[in-house]
XYZ file of C-alpha atoms in Angstrom:
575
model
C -18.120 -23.394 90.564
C -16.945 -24.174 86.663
C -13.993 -26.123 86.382
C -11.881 -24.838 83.268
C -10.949 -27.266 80.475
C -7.313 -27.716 81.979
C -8.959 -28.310 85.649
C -10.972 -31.348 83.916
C -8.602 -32.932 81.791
C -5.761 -32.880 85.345
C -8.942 -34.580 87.142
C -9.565 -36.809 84.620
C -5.911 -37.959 83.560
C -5.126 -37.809 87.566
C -8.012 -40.504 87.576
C -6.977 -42.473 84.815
C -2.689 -43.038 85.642
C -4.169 -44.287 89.472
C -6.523 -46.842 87.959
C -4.051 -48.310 85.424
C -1.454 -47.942 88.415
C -4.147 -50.424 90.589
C -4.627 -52.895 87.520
C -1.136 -53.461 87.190
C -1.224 -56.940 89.212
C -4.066 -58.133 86.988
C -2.366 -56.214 83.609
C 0.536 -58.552 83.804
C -0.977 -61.729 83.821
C 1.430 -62.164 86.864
C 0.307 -63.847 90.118
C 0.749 -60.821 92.424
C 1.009 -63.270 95.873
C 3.355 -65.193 93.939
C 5.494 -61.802 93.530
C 5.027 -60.146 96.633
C 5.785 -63.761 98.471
C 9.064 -63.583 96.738
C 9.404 -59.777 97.974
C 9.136 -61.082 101.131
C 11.422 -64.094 101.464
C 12.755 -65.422 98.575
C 13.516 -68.575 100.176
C 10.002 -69.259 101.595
C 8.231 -72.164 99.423
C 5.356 -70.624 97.426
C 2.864 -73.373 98.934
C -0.772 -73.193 97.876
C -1.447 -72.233 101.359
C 1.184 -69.515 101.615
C -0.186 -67.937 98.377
C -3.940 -68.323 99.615
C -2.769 -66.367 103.198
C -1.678 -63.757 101.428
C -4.185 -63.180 99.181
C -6.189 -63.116 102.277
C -4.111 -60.788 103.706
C -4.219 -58.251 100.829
C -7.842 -58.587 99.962
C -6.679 -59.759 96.304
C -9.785 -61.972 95.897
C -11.964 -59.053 95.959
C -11.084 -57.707 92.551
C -9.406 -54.898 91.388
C -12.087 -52.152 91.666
C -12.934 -52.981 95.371
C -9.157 -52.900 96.238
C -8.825 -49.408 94.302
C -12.023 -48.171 95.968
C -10.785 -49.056 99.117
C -7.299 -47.575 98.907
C -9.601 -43.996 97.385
C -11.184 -44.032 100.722
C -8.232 -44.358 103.091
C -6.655 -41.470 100.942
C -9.644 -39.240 101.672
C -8.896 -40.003 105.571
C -5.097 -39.098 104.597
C -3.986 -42.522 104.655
C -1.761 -43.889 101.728
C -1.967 -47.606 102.791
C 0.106 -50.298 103.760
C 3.253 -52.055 102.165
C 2.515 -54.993 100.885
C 6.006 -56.278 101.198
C 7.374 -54.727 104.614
C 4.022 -53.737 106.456
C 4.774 -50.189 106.926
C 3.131 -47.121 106.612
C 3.350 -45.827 102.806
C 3.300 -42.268 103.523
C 6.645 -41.615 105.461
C 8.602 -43.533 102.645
C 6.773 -41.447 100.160
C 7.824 -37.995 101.964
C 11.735 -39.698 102.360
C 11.871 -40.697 98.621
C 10.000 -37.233 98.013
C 12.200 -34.961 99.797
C 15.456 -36.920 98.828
C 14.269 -36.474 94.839
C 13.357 -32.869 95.769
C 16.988 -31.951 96.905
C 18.427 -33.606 94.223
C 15.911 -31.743 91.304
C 16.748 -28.664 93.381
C 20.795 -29.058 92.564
C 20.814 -30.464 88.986
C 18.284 -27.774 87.899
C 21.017 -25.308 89.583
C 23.248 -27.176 87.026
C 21.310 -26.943 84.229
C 20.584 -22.826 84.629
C 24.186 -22.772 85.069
C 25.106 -24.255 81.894
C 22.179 -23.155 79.987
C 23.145 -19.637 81.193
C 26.989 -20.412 79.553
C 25.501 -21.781 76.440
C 22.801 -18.851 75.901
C 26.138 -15.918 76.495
C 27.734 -16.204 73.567
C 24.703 -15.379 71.741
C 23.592 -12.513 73.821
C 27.307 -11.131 72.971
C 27.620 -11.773 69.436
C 23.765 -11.233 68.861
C 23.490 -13.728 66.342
C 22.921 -17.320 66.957
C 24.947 -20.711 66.158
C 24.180 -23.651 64.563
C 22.846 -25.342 68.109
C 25.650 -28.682 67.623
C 27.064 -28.337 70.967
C 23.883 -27.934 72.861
C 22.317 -30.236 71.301
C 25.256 -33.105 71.514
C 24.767 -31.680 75.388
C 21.510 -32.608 75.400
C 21.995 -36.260 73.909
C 24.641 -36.937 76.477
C 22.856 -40.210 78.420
C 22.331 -39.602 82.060
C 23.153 -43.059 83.399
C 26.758 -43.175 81.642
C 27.721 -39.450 82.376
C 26.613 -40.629 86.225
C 29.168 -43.713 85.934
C 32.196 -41.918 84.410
C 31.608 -39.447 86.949
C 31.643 -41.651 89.626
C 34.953 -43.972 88.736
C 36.639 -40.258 88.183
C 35.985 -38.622 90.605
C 34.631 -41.166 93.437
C 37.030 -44.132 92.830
C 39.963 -42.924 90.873
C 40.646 -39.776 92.818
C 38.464 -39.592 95.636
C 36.765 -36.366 95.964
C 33.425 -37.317 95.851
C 31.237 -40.063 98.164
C 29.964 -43.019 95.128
C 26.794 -43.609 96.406
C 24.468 -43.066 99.339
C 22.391 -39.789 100.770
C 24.768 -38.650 103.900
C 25.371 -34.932 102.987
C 25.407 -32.054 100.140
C 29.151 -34.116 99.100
C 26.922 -37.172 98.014
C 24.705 -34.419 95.745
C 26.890 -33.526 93.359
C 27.840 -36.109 91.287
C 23.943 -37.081 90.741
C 23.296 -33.440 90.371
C 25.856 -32.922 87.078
C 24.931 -36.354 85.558
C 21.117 -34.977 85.558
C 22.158 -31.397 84.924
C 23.980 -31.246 82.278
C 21.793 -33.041 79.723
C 18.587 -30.573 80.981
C 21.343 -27.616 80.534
C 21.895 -28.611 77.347
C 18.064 -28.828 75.892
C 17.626 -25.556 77.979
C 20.183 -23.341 76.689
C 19.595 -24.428 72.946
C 15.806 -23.770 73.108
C 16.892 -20.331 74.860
C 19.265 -19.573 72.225
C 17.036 -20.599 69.141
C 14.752 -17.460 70.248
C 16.970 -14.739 71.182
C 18.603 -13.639 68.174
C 14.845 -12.527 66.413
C 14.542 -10.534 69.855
C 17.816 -9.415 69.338
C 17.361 -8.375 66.004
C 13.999 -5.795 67.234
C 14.176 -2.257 66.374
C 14.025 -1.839 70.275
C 16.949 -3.242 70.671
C 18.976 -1.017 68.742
C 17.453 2.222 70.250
C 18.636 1.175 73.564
C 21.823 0.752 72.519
C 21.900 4.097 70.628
C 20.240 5.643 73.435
C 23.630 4.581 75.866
C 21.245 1.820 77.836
C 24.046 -1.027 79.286
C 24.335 -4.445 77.624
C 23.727 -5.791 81.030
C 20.119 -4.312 81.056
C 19.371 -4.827 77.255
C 20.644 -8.830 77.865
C 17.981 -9.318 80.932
C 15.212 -7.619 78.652
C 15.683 -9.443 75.930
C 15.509 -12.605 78.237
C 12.526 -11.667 79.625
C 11.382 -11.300 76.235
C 12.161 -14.531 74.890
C 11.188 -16.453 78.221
C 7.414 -16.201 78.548
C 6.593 -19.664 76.215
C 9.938 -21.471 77.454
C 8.416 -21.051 81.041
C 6.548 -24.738 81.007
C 9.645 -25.933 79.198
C 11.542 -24.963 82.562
C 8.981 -26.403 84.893
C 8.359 -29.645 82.514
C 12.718 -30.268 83.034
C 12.278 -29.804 86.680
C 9.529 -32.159 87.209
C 11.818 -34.539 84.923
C 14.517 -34.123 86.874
C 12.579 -36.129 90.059
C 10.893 -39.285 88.587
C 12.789 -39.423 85.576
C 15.947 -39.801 87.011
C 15.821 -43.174 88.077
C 18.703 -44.387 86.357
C 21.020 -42.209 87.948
C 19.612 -42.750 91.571
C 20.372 -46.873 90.917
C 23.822 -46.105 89.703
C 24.634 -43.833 93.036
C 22.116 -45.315 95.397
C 19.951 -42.719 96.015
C 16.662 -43.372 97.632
C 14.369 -41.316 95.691
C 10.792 -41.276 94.744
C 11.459 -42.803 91.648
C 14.007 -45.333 92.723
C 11.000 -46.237 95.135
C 7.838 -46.407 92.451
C 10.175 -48.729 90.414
C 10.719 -51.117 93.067
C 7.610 -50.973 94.424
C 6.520 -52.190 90.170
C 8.843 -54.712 90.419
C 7.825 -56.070 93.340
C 3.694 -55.072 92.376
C 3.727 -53.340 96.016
C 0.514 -51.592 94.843
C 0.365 -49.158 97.886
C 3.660 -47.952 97.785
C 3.471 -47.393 93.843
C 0.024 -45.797 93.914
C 1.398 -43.443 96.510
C 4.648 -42.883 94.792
C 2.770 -41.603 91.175
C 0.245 -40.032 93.382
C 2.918 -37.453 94.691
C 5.193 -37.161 91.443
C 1.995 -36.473 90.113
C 0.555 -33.555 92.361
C 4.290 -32.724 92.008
C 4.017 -32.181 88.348
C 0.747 -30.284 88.672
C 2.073 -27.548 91.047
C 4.899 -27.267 89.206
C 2.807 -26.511 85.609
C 0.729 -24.403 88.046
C 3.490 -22.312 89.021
C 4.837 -22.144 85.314
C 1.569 -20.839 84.384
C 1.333 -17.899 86.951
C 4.935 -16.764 86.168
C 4.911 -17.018 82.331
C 1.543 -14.644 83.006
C 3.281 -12.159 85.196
C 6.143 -12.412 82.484
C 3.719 -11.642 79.894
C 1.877 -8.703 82.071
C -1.264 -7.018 80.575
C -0.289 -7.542 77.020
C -1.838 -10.834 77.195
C -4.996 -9.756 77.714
C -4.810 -7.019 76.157
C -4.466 -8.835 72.609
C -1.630 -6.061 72.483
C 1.533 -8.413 72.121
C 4.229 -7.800 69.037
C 5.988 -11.293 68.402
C 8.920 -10.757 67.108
C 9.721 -11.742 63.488
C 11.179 -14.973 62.652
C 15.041 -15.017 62.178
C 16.521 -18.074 61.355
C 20.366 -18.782 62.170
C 22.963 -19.016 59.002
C 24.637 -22.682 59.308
C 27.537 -23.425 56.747
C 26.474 -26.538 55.190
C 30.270 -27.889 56.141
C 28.507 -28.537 59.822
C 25.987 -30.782 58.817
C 27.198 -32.055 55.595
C 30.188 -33.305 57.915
C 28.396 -34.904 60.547
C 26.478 -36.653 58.335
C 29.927 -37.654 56.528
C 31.176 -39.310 59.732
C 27.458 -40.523 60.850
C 26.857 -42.335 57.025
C 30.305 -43.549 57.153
C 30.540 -45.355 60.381
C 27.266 -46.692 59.714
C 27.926 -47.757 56.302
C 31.201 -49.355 57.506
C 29.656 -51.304 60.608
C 27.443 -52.695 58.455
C 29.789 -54.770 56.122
C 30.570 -56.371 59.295
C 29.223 -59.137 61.542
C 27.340 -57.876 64.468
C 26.645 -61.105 66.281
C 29.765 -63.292 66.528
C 31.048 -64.101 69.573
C 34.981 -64.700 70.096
C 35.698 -64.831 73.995
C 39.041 -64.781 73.334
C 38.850 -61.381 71.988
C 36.956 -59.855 74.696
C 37.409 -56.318 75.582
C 39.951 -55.678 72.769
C 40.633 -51.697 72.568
C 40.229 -50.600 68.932
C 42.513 -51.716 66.389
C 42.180 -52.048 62.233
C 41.064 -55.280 62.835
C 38.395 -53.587 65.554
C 38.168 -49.697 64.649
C 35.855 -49.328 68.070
C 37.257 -52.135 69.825
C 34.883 -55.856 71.076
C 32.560 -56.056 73.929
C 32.244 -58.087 76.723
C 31.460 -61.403 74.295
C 34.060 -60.400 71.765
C 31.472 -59.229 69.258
C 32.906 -56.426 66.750
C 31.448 -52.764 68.488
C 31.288 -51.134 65.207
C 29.264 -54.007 63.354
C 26.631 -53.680 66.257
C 26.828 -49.910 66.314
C 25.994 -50.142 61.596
C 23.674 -52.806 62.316
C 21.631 -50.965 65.371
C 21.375 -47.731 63.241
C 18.573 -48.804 61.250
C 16.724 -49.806 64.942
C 17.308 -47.058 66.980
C 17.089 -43.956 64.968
C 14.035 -45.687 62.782
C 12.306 -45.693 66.245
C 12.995 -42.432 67.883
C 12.297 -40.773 64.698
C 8.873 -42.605 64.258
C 8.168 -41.333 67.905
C 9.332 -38.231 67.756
C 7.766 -37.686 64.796
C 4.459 -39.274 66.033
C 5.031 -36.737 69.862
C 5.359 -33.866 67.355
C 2.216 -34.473 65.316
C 0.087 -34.856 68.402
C 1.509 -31.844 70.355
C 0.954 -29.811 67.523
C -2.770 -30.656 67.491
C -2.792 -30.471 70.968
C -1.311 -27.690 71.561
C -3.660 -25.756 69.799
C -6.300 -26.991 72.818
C -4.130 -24.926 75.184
C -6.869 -25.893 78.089
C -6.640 -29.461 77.558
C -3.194 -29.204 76.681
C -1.728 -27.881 79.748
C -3.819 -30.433 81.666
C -2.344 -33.414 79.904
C 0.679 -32.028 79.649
C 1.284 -31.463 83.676
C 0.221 -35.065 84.405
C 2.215 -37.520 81.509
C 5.418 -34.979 81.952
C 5.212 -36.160 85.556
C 5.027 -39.836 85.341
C 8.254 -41.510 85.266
C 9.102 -43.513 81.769
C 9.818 -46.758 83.559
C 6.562 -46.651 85.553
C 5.073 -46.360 81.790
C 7.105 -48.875 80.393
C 5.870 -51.461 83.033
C 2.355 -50.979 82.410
C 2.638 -51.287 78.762
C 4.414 -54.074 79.088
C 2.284 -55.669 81.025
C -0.328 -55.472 78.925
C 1.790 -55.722 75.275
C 4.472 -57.818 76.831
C 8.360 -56.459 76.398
C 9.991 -55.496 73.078
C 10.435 -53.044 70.767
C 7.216 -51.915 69.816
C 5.698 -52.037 73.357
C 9.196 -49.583 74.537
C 8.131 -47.380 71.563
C 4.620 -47.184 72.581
C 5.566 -45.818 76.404
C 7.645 -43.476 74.914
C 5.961 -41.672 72.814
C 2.705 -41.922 75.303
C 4.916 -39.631 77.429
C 7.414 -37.720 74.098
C 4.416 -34.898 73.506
C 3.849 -33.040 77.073
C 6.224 -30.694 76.120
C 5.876 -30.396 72.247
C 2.123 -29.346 73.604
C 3.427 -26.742 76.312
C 5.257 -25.038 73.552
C 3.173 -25.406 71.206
C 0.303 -23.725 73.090
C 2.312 -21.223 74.682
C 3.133 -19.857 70.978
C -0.268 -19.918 70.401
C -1.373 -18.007 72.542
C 0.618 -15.255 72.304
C 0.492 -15.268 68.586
C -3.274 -15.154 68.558
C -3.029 -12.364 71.669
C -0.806 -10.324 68.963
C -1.373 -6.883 67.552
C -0.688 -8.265 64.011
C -3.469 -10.861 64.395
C -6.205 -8.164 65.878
C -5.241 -6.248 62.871
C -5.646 -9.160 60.506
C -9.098 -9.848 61.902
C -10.636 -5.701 61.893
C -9.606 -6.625 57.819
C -12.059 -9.628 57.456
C -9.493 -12.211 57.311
C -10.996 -15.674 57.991
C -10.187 -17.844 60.452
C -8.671 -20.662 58.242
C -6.312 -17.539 56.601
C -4.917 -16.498 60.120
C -4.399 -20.331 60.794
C -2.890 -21.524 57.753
C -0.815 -18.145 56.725
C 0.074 -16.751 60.086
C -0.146 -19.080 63.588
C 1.062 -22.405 61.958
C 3.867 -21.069 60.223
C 4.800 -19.060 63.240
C 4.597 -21.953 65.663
C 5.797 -25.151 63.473
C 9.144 -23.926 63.019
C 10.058 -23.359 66.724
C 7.806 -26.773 67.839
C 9.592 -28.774 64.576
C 13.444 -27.767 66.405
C 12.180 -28.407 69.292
C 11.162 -31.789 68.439
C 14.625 -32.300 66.662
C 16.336 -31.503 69.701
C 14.270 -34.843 71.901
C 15.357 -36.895 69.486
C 18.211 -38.421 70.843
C 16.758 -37.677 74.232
C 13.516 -40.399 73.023
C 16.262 -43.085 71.426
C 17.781 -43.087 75.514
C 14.574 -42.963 76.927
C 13.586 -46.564 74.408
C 17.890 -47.498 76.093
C 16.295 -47.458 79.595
C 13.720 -49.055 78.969
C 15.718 -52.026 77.285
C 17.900 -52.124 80.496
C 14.765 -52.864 82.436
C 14.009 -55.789 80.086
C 11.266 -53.584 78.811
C 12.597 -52.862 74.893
C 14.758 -54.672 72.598
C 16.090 -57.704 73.818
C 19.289 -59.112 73.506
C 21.408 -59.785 71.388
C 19.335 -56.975 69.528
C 22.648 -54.421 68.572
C 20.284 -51.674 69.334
C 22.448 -48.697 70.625
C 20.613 -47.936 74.080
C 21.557 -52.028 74.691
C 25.213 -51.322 73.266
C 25.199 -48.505 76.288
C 23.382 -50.703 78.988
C 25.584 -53.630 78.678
C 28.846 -51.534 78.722
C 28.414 -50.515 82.059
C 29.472 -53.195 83.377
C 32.917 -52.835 82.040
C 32.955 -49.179 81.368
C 36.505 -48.461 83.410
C 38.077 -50.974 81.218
C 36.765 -50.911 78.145
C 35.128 -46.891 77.635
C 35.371 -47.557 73.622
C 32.376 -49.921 74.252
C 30.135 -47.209 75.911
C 31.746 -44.225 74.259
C 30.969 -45.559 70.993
C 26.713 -45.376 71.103
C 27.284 -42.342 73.177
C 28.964 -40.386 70.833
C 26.772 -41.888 67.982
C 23.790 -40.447 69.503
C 25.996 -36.982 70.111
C 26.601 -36.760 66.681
C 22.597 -37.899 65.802
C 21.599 -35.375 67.959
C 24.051 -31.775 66.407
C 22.825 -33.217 62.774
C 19.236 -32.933 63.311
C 19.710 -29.882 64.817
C 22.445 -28.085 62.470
C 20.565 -30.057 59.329
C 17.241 -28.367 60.583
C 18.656 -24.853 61.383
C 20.728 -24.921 57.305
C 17.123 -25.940 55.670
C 14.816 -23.037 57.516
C 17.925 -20.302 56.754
C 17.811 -21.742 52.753
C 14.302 -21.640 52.718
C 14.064 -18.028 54.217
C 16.867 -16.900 51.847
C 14.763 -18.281 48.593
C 11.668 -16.424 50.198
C 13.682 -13.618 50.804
C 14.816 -13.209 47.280
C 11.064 -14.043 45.576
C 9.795 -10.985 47.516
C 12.654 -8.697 46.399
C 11.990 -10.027 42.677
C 8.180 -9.508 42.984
């Protein structure tokens, strides 16, 4: 039997993320008896001969390869190991944290359809897009401080809601709209970037003429425009289980990623090989079942070579949207930075914003909007080189589709932190380490859409046509695929960008990114949590930053593509 391309490259990558999972101890230069001794009992001495039992004990004088090739052969027999810290079985607390993170990808992707579905109406009503600024400002809300204002609302302040714990479906719903929301709002816009070209189809208008119901012309032109979104569904829901850490500390939830990041912490190798292990067979059937619907979406034309892609239509933004985000983006900025971002006053801690403090002090007294100029420069420098960098390679990649989808299924479903910790172990924490886990992990999707375009672009009627005329290869590439598929992948890419500048936050909340007192804006969020309820101007103020960072690249993109369509417009009428 032949294994495909994609088969080869999950094997392979599948192979690779448990190895560097089972060098961690010896990655971080750390003493892993030392560590799990302290997992333990903190208050037991770490004696010589304490350490030496439990080296013993764990076989950690036999290497790293003879401990990995050891725990590969009790996973054969179905067995997952044995904590290192509490001496249990690792496969029931893999199934809990599994099922728990299950349930709770299950309700915030319900969320996300939901508001994806509100976002995406207006368009199929009006049949003409927008400039994507809400959506995208959606998008860049951060998880872990849309999880705490929800929970001092509506868990402390008025009660409705259970604050933490896994009891009943009450304690799902708060963790369910803090991840939903943000996936709702990357959905919907990426939805409603491709349905007004569909809408625009001659077929379209026949239907109408012809007396067929907007209800029924709506869910065709959805079907239409779904087909290369598909893995962009399944790569959120995959997200929505070992990426959400962050919210499952804030409410408590025992999921699978709230377990692989304490079993890093602690280096319980067992427990973390066996936590990956399952969020990453998770992420394979997932991209599996992506796969087989986006091909029963697609139907025979696919194989046919018979598909007609519909013609690129890009959306009319008045330059006021951009031109005044960036108005109030250049301004705060510019302002912040005239200002000091590092002097403490502790008697002016937690002041609400005045003229002398236009977005209020921290919890030290320093100025918010000096660290919020000063951290500009940081944050948005970094995402951008990343996102950038994530574009570049899922472009290439993409065009790979077999090796794409394979990579793609297993980085999408390894949790950032997990990521960060192994880079850091081996680069040590700070900026440049954060950026390097992030963008290791920024592509999967870039590639998924990327390849999905391609292939139906190259499985067009156009492109069949192109060929019988003796067009070569490097024509069709450069004059009809890339342009067709960089536009859509470059938005795209746009639209992560706030989403990688949290991801680098998180990271620096672990101790893994910029260190204090760094004013980098993911810190600015991280430390305001402490003090959110009585001082929001601290958190609100990077939040909203990264809202407003987030509808400019977006709106800015959209206003460039509709100028540089008109102008190509206009040179073909002339000619």
């Amino acid at each position: 039997m032949r294994l495909s391309p994609a088969a080869i490259t999950r094997l392979l990558g599948l192979l690779a993320v448990v190895a560097a999972v089972g060098l961690l101890p010896w990655l971080s230069g750390n003493d892993p008896a030392l560590t799990v001794l302290r997992a333990r009992s903190a208050e037991q001495e770490p004696t010589r001969e304490a350490l030496e039992a439990i080296r013993r004990d764990l076989g950690l004088d036999a290497g790293p390869l003879s401990l990995l090739g050891s725990w590969g052969g009790d996973l054969v027999r179905g067995d997952f190991g044995t904590s290192w810290v509490s001496g249990t079985d690792v496969l029931p607390s893999v199934v809990a944290g599994l099922q728990v993170s299950l349930a709770l990808m299950g309700g915030a992707f319900a969320v996300a359809v939901l508001l994806a579905a509100l976002l995406v109406a207006p368009v199929l009503v009006r049949g003409r897009g927008s400039a994507g600024a809400g959506a995208a400002m959606l998008a860049a809300v951060p998880e872990f401080l849309l999880a705490t204002v929800g929970l001092l609302v509506f868990g402390v302040w008025l009660g409705w809601l259970p604050t933490s714990g896994w009891e009943g479906p009450a304690h799902l719903v708060l963790p369910a709209v803090a991840l939903g929301v943000p996936a709702g709002g990357l959905l919907g816009r990426l939805v409603a970037d491709a349905l007004p070209a569909v809408l625009d189809e001659r077929w379209v208008e026949l239907w109408r003429g012809a007396g067929v119901s907007r209800t029924r012309v709506a869910g065709a032109a959805l079907r239409r425009v779904l087909p290369p979104l598909v893995p962009q569904f399944g790569m959120a829901a995959v997200g929505l289980t070992g990426g959400a850490v962050a919210v499952e500390t804030v409410f408590a939830v025992p999921g699978i990623g709230r377990t692989a990041l304490g079993a890093a912490k602690s280096q319980d190798l067992p427990l973390l090989q066996g936590s990956v292990l399952a969020l990453l067979l998770l992420g394979l059937a997932i991209g599996a079942l992506s796969a087989l619907l986006r091909r029963r979406l697609l139907g025979p034309a696919l194989r046919d070579a018979s598909l007609a892609l519909p013609p690129p239509r890009p959306v009319r933004v008045p330059v006021a949207v951009p031109l005044s985000l960036f108005t109030l983006l250049a301004v705060t900025v510019g302002w912040g930075l005239l200002r000091d971002p590092y002097a403490v006053r502790t008697n002016e801690r937690l002041v609400a914003p005045s003229w002398g403090h236009p977005l209020g002090t921290d919890g030290l007294g320093r100025d918010v909007l000096a660290r919020l100029g000063h951290g500009a420069a940081t944050t948005v420098g970094t995402a951008a080189a990343v996102c950038l960098l994530g574009l570049v390679v899922g472009l290439a990649l993409g065009f790979l589709p077999g090796v794409a989808a394979g990579a793609s299924d297993i980085a999408n479903a390894l949790p950032p932190v997990v990521v960060g910790i192994l880079v850091a172990a081996a680069t040590g924490p700070g900026t440049g380490g954060a950026a390097l886990a992030v963008a290791l992990l920024s592509w999967p999707a870039l590639a998924a859409h990327t390849a999905a375009l391609v292939q139906e672009v190259r499985a067009s009627a156009f492109l069949t046509a192109q060929r019988a005329i003796g067009a070569t290869p490097l024509w069709i590439l450069t004059r009809h695929v890339l342009p067709t598929v960089a536009g859509p992948v470059a938005r795209h890419a746009l639209l992560r960008l706030p989403g990688i500048a949290l991801a680098l936050a998180s990271l620096g909340f672990l101790g893994l990114g910029a260190q204090p007192p760094a004013p980098e804006w993911g810190l600015l969020l991280d430390e305001s949590r402490a003090y959110v309820e009585r001082a929001p101007w601290a958190a609100l103020a990077p939040a909203v930053a990264l809202a407003v960072l987030a509808g400019l690249a977006v709106s800015g993109a959209a206003f460039v593509e509709g100028r540089e369509r008109k102008g190509e417009r206009e040179v073909s009428l002339a000619a």
